[in-house]
PDB file of C-alpha atoms in Angstrom:
ATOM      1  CA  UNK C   1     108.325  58.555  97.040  1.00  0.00           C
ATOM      2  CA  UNK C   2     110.140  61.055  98.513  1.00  0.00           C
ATOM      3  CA  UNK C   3     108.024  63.927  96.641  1.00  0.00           C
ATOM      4  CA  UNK C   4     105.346  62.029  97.506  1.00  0.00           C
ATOM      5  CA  UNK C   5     105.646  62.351 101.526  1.00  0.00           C
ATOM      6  CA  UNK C   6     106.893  65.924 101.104  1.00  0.00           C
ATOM      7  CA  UNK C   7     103.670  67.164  99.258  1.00  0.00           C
ATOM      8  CA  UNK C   8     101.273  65.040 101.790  1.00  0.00           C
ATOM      9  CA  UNK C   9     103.484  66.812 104.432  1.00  0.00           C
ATOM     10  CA  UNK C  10     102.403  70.061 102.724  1.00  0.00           C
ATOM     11  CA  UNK C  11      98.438  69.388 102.329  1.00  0.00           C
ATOM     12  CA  UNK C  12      98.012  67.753 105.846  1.00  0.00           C
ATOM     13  CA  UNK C  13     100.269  71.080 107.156  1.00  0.00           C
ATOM     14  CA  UNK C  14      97.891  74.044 105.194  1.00  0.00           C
ATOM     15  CA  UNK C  15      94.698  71.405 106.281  1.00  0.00           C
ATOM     16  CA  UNK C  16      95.703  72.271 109.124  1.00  0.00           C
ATOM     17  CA  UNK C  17      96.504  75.919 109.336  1.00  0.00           C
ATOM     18  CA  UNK C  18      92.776  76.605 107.757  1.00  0.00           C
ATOM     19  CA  UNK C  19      91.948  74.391 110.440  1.00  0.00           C
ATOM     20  CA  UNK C  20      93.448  76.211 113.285  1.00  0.00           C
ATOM     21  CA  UNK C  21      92.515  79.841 111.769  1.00  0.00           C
ATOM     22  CA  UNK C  22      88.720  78.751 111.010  1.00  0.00           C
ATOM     23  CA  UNK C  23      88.506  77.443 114.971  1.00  0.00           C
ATOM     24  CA  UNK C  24      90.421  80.510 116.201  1.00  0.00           C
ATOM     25  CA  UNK C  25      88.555  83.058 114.094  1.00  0.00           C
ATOM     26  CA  UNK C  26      92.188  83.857 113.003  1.00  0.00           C
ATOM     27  CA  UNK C  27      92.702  85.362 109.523  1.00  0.00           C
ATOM     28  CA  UNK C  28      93.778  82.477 107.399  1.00  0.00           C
ATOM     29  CA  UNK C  29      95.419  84.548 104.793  1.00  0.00           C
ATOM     30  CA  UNK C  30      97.462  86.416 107.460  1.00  0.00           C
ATOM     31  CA  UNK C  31      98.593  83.012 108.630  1.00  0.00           C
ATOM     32  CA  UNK C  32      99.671  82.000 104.456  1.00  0.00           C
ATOM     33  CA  UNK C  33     100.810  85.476 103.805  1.00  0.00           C
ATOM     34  CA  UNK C  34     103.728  85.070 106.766  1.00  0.00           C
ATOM     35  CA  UNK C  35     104.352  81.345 105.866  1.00  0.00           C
ATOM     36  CA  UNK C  36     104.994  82.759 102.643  1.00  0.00           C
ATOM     37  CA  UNK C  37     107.612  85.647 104.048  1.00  0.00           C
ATOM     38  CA  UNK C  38     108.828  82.460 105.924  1.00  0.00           C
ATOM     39  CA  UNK C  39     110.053  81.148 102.330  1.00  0.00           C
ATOM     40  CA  UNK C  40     110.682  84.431 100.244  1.00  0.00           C
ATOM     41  CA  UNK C  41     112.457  86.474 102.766  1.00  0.00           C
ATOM     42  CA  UNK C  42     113.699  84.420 105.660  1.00  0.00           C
ATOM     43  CA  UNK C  43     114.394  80.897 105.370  1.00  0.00           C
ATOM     44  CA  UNK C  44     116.397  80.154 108.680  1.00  0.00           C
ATOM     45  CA  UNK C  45     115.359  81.399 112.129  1.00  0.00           C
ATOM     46  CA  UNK C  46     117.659  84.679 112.757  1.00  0.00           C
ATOM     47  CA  UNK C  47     116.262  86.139 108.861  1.00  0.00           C
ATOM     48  CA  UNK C  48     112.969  85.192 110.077  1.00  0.00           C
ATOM     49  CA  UNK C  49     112.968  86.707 113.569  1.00  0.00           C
ATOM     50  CA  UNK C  50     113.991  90.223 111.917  1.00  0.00           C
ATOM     51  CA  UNK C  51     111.251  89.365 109.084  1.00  0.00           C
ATOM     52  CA  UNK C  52     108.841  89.064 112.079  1.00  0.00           C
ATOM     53  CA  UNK C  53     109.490  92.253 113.648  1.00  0.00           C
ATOM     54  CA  UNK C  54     109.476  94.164 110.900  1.00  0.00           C
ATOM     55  CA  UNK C  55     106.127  92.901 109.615  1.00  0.00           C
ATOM     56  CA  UNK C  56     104.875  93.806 113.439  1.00  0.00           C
ATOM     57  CA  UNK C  57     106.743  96.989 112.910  1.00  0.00           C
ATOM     58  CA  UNK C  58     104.663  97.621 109.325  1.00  0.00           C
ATOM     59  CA  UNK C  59     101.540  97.140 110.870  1.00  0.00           C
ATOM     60  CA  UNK C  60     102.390  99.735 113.644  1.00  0.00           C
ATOM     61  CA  UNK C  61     103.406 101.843 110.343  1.00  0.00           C
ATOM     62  CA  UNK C  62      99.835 101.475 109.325  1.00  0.00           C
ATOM     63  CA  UNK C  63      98.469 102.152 111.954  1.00  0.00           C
ATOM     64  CA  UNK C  64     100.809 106.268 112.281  1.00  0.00           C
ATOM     65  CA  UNK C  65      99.678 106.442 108.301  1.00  0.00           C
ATOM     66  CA  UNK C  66      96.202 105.850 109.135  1.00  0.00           C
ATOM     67  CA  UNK C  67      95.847 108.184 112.338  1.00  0.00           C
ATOM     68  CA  UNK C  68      98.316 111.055 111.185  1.00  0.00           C
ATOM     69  CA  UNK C  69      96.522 111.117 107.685  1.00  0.00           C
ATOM     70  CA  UNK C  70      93.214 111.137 108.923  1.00  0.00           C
ATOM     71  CA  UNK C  71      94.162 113.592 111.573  1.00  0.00           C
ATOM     72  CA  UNK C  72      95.163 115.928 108.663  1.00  0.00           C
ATOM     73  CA  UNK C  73      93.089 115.543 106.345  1.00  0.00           C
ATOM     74  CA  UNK C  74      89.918 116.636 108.735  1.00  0.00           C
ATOM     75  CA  UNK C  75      91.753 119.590 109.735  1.00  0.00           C
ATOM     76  CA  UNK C  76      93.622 120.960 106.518  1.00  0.00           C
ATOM     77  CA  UNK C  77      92.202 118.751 103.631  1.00  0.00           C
ATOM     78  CA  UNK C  78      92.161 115.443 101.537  1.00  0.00           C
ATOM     79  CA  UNK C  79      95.669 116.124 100.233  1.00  0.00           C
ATOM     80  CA  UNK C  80      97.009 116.544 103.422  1.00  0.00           C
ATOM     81  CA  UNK C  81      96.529 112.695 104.212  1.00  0.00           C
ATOM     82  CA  UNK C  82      98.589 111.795 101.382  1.00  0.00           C
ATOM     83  CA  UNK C  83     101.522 114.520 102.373  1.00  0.00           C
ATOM     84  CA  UNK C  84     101.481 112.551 105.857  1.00  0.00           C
ATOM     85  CA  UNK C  85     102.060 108.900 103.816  1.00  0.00           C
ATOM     86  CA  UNK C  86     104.979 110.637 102.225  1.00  0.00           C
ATOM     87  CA  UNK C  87     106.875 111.705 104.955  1.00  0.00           C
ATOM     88  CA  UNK C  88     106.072 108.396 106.716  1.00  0.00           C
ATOM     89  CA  UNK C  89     107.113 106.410 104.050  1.00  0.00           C
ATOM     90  CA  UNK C  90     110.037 108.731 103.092  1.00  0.00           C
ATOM     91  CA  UNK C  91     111.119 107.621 106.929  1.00  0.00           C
ATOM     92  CA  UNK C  92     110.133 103.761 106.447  1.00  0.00           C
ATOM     93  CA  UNK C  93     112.863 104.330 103.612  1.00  0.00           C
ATOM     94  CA  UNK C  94     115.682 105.497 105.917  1.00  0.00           C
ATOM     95  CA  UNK C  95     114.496 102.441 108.442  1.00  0.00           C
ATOM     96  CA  UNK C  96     114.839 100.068 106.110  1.00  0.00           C
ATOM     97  CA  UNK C  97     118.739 101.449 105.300  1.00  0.00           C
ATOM     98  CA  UNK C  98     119.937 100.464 109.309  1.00  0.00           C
ATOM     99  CA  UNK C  99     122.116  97.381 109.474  1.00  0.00           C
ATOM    100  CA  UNK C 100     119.373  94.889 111.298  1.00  0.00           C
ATOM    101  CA  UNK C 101     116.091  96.086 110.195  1.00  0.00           C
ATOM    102  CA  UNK C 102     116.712  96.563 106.389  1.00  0.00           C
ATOM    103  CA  UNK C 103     113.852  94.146 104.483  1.00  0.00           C
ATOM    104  CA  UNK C 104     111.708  97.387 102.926  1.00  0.00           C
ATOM    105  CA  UNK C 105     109.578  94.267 101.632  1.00  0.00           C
ATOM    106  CA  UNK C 106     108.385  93.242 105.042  1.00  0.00           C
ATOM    107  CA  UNK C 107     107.487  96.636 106.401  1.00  0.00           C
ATOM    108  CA  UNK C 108     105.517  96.709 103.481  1.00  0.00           C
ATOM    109  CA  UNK C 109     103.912  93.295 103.893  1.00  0.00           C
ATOM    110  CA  UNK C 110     102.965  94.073 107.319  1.00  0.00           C
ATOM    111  CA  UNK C 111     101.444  97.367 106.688  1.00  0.00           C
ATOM    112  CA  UNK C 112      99.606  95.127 103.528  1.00  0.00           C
ATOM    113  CA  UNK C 113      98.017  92.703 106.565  1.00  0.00           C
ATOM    114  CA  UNK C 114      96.755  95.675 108.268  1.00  0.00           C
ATOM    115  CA  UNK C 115      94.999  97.294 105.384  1.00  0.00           C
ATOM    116  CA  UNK C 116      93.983  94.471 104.314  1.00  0.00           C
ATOM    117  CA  UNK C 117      92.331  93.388 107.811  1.00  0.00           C
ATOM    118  CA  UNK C 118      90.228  96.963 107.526  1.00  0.00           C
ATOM    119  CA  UNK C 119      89.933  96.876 111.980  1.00  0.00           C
ATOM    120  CA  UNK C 120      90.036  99.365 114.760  1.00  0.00           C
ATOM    121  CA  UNK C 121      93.517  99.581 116.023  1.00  0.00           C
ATOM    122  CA  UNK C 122      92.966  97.964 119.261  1.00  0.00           C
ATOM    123  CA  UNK C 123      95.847  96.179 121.128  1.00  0.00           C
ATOM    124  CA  UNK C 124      93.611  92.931 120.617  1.00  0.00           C
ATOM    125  CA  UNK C 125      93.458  93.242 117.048  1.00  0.00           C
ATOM    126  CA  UNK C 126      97.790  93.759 116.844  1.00  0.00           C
ATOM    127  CA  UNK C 127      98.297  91.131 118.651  1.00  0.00           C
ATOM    128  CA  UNK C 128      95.734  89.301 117.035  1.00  0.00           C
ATOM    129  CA  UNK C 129      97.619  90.070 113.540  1.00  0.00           C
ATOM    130  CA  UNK C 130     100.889  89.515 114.941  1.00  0.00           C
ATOM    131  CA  UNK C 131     100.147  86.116 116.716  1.00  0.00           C
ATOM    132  CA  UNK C 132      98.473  85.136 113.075  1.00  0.00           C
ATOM    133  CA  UNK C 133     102.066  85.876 111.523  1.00  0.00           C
ATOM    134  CA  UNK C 134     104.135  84.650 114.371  1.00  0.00           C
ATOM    135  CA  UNK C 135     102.084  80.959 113.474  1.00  0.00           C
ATOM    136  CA  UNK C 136     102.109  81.414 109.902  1.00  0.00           C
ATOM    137  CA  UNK C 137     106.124  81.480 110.119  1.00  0.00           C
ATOM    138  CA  UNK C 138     106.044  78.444 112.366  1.00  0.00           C
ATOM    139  CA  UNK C 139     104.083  76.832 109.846  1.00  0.00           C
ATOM    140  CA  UNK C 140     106.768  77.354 107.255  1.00  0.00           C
ATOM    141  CA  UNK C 141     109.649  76.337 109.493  1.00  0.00           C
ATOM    142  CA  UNK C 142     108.071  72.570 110.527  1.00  0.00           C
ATOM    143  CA  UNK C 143     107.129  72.843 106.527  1.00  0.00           C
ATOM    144  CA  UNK C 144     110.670  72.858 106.201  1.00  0.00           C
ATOM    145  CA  UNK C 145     111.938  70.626 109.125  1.00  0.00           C
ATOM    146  CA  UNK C 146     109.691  68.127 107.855  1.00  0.00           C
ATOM    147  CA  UNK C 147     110.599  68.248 104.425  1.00  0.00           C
ATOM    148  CA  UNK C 148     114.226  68.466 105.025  1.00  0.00           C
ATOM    149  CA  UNK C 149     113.962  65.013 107.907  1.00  0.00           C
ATOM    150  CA  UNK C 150     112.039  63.416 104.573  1.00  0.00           C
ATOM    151  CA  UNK C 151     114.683  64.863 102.193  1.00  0.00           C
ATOM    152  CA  UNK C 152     117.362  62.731 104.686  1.00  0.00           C
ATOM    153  CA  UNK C 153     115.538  59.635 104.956  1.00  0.00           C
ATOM    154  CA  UNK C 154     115.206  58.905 101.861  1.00  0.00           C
ATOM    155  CA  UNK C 155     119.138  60.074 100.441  1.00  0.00           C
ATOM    156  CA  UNK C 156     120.619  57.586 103.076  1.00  0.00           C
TER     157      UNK C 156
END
């Protein structure tokens, strides 16, 4: 039974979500891609905060790839847009070694949603992006409060 509730919880919870991102205009796999990251790299609120940020801080990444490559490649060449990824990412490395900030997987994820969203990088369209992840990971944590209040009610 208790598998039972737990995957109803689940359908009635991504029903939703498609739900909310269809009525919003939101990008529903922004939204399943950060529930996700909710799972795989965070799992309790502090992890998942940091996870957060540096997803935000990979699409601002994106964004400094995007502009400083194309800014170099019209003036010197092609080749120069892909010398300005490696020195970006070459630092992306180094911020991923600091004590707080150190998931190289979410910078990456978060430079993934902005690629993969192919907009203008307008402070709409961040915040947009970021308010799509920011309810995609509180989609996975009342996932998991849900699961874990069913999980209780039926061990007692």
């Amino acid at each position: 039974m208790k598998s039972l509730i737990q995957a109803l919880i689940l359908g009635v919870m991504a029903a939703l979500a498609t739900y909310l991102t269809f009525s919003t205009k939101m990008p529903t796999w922004v939204l399943f891609l950060a529930w996700t990251s909710y799972f795989l790299l965070g799992g309790n609120i502090k992890s998942c905060v940091l996870t957060f940020i540096q997803q935000v801080l990979g699409i601002l990444i994106a964004i400094v790839i995007i502009y400083c490559g194309n800014s170099l490649a019209q003036s010197l060449g092609s080749l120069w847009f892909h010398c300005s990824v490696t020195v970006i990412m070459f630092g992306v490395f180094y911020l991923s070694k600091l004590r707080v900030l150190n998931n190289l997987s979410a910078y990456f994820l978060g430079m993934i949603v902005w690629f993969g969203l192919g907009v203008n990088p307008t402070l709409g369209e961040i915040f947009e992006a970021s308010i799509s992840l920011l309810i995609g990971y509180s989609f996975g944590f009342t996932n998991e409060f849900l699961n874990n209040k069913t999980a209780k009610r039926f061990s007692q």
